[in-house]
Amino acid sequence: QGTGKEALGLTCSADEQAVLAVLRKGPRPSDLVHRESGLDRAGFLRALVALESRAVVRRLPGDLWAKVK
């Protein structure tokens, strides 16, 4: 049996996990998150939009991104 995360839709792709790993350090500007994640631009944007749509990350004033919890 799983942890229940799958049932809640909380599984993340490898790209999403890379973005979250950067944001665990605290709010970051998008260009820094992109650079530190090591993803290509398309993969980075896809992951960021997916995470935002599930309310896992949110955009703050000043082009900063932060993990919600």
C-alpha positions in Angstrom: 0.0 0.0 0.0 1.1 3.6 -0.7 1.2 6.5 1.6 -2.1 7.9 0.3 -0.3 10.6 -1.7 -1.2 8.9 -5.0 -4.9 9.0 -4.0 -4.7 12.7 -3.3 -2.9 13.5 -6.6 0.2 14.5 -4.7 2.7 12.5 -6.8 5.2 14.8 -8.7 7.2 14.3 -11.8 10.9 14.4 -11.7 10.9 18.0 -13.1 8.4 19.0 -10.4 10.5 17.5 -7.7 13.5 19.4 -9.1 11.6 22.7 -8.8 10.4 21.8 -5.3 13.9 21.0 -4.1 15.0 24.5 -5.0 11.9 26.1 -3.3 12.6 24.2 -0.1 15.3 26.8 0.5 12.7 29.5 0.6 11.1 31.9 -1.9 13.2 32.4 -5.0 12.9 34.4 -8.2 11.9 32.3 -11.2 15.2 32.8 -13.0 17.1 31.4 -10.0 14.7 28.5 -9.6 15.1 27.7 -13.3 18.9 27.8 -13.1 19.2 25.8 -9.9 16.7 23.2 -11.0 18.9 22.3 -13.9 15.9 21.9 -16.2 15.5 23.1 -19.8 13.2 26.1 -20.1 10.2 24.1 -21.4 10.5 21.5 -18.6 10.9 24.1 -16.0 7.8 26.1 -17.1 5.7 22.9 -17.5 6.7 21.9 -13.9 6.0 25.3 -12.5 2.6 25.6 -14.1 1.6 22.1 -13.0 2.7 22.8 -9.4 0.9 26.2 -9.4 -2.3 24.6 -10.8 -2.3 22.1 -7.9 -1.6 25.0 -5.3 1.8 23.4 -4.3 3.6 26.6 -5.2 2.5 30.2 -5.5 3.8 33.3 -7.1 4.6 36.2 -4.7 5.2 39.9 -5.6 8.5 40.6 -7.3 8.6 37.4 -9.5 9.2 35.3 -6.4 8.0 31.7 -6.1 7.4 29.9 -2.9 6.3 26.4 -1.7 2.8 26.6 -0.2 3.5 24.2 2.7 
